[in-house]
mmCIF file of C-alpha atoms in Angstrom:
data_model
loop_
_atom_site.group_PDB
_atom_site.id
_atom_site.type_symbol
_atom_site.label_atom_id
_atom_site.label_comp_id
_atom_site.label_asym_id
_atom_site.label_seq_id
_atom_site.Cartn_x
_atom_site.Cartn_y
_atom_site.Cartn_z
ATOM 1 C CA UNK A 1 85.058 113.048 102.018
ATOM 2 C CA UNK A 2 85.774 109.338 103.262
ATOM 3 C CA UNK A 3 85.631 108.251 99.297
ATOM 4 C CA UNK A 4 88.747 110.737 98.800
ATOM 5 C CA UNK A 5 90.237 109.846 102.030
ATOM 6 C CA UNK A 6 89.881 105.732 100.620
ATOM 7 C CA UNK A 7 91.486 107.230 97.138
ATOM 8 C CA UNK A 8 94.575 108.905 99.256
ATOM 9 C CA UNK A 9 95.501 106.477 101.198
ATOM 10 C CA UNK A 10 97.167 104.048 98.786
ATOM 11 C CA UNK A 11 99.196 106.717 97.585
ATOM 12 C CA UNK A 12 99.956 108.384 101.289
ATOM 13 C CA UNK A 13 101.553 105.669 102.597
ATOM 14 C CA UNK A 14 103.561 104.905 99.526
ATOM 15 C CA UNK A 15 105.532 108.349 99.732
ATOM 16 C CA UNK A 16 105.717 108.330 103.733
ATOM 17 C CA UNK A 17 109.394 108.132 104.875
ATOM 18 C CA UNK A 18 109.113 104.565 106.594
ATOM 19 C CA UNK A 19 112.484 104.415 106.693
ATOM 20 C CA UNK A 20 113.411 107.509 108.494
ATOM 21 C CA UNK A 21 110.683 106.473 110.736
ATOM 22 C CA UNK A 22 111.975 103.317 111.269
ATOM 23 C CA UNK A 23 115.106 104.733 111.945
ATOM 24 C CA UNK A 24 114.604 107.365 114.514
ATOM 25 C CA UNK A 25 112.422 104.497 116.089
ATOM 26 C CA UNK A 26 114.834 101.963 116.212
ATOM 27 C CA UNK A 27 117.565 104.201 117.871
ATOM 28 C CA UNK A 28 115.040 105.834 120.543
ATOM 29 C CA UNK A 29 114.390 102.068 121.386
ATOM 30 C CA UNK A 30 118.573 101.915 121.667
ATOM 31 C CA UNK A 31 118.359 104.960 123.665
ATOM 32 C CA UNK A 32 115.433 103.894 125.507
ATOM 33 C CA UNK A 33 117.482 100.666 126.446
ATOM 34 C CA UNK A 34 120.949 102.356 126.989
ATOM 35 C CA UNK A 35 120.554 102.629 131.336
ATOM 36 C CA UNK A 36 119.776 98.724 131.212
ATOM 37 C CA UNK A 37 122.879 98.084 128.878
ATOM 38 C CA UNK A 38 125.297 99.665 130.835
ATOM 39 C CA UNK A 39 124.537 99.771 134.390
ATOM 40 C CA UNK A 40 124.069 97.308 136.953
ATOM 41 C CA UNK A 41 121.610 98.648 138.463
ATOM 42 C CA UNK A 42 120.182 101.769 136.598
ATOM 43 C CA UNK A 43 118.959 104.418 138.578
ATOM 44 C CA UNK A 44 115.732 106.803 137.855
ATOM 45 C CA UNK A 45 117.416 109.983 136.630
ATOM 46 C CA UNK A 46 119.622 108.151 134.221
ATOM 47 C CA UNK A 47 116.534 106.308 132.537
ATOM 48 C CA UNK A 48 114.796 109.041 132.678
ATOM 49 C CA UNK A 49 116.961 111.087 130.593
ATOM 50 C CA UNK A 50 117.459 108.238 128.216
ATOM 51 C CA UNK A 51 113.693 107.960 127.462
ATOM 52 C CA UNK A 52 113.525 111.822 126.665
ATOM 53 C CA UNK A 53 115.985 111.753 124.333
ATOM 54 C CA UNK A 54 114.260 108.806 123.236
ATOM 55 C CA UNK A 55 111.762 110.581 122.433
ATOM 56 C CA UNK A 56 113.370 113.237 120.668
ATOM 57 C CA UNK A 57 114.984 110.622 118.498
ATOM 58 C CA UNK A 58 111.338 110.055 117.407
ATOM 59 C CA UNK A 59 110.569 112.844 116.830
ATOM 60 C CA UNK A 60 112.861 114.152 114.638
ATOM 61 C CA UNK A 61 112.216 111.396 112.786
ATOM 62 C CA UNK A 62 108.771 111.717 112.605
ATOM 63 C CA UNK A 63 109.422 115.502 111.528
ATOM 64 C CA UNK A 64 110.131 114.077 108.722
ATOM 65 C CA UNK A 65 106.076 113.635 108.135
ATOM 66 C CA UNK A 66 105.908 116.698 107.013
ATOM 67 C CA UNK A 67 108.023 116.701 103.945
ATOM 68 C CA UNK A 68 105.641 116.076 101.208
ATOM 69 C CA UNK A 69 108.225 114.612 98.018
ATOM 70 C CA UNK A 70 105.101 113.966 96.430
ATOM 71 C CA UNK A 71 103.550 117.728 96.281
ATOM 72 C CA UNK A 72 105.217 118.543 93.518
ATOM 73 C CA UNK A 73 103.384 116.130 91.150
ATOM 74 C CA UNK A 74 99.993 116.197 93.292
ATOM 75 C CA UNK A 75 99.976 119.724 93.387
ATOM 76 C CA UNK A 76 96.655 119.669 90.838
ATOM 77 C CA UNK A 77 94.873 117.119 93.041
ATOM 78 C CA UNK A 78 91.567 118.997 94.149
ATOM 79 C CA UNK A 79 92.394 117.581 97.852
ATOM 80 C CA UNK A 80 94.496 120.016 100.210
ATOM 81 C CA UNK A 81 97.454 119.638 101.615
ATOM 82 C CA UNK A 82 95.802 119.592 105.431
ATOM 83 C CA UNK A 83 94.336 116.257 104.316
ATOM 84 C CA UNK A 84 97.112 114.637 103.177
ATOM 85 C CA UNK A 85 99.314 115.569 105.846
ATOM 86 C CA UNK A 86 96.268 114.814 108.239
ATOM 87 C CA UNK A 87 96.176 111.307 106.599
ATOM 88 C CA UNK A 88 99.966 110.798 107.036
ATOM 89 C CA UNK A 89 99.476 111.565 110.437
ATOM 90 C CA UNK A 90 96.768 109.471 111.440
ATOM 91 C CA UNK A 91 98.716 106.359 109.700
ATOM 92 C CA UNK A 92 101.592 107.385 112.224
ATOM 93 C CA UNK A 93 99.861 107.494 115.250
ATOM 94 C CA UNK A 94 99.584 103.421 116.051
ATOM 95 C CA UNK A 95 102.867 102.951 115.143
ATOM 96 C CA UNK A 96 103.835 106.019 117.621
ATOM 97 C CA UNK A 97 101.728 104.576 120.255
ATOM 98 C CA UNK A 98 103.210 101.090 119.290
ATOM 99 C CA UNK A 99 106.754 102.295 119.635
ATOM 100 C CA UNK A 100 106.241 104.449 122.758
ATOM 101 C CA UNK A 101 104.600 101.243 124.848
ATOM 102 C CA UNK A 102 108.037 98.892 123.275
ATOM 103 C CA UNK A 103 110.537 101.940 124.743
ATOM 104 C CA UNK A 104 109.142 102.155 127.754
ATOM 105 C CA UNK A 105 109.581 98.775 128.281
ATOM 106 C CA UNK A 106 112.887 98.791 127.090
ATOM 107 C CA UNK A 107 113.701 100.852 130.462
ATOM 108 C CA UNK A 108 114.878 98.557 132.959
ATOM 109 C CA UNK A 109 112.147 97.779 135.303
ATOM 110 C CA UNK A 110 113.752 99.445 138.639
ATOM 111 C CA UNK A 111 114.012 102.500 136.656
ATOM 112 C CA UNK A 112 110.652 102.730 134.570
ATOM 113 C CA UNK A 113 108.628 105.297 135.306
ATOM 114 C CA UNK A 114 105.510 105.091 136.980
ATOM 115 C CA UNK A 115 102.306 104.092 135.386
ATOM 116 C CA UNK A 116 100.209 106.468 137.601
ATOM 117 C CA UNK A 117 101.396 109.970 138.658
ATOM 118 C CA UNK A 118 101.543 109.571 142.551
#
């Protein structure tokens, strides 16, 4: 299993969508940032909102994961489709993680969310 997973994973990240990725990530940082922009001083409801749809940017664009333009031609490959949507998945994870830590800081610091529930 790990020699296939070593085998897929040149061609994985080669047909992932970076762009659309890139993107939905660079507008849910825009969103993410929006209160801070536009406000003097941003309140917690209004950042609040802007970091769930955020999110949602990012996750539409991550949606995009799922389309496989490549399963067309690796539809003979003897590996299944679980793994190499399970591979594209654990390649976007750290940059999820990366981009979630960079939008919450985007939120103006009066209006970012805790970083313990009370």
């Amino acid at each position: 299993m790990p020699e296939k997973v070593s085998e897929l994973l040149r061609p994985v990240v080669r047909t992932m969508p970076w762009r659309m990725i890139a993107a939905a990530a660079g507008l849910g940082l825009l969103l993410a940032a929006y209160p801070g922009l536009t406000e003097d001083e941003p309140g917690g409801r209004p950042a609040l909102i802007a970091l769930r749809a955020s999110a949602v940017a990012f996750a539409l664009g991550a949606a995009f994961l799922l389309d496989d333009p490549a399963r067309h031609t690796t539809a003979a490959v003897p590996t299944r489709r679980a793994l190499r949507h399970g591979l594209r998945l654990a390649l976007l994870v750290p940059v999820a993680a990366l981009w979630w830590a960079a939008s919450l800081l985007a939120v103006p610091e009066p209006a970012r969310p805790p970083r313990r529930p009370p």
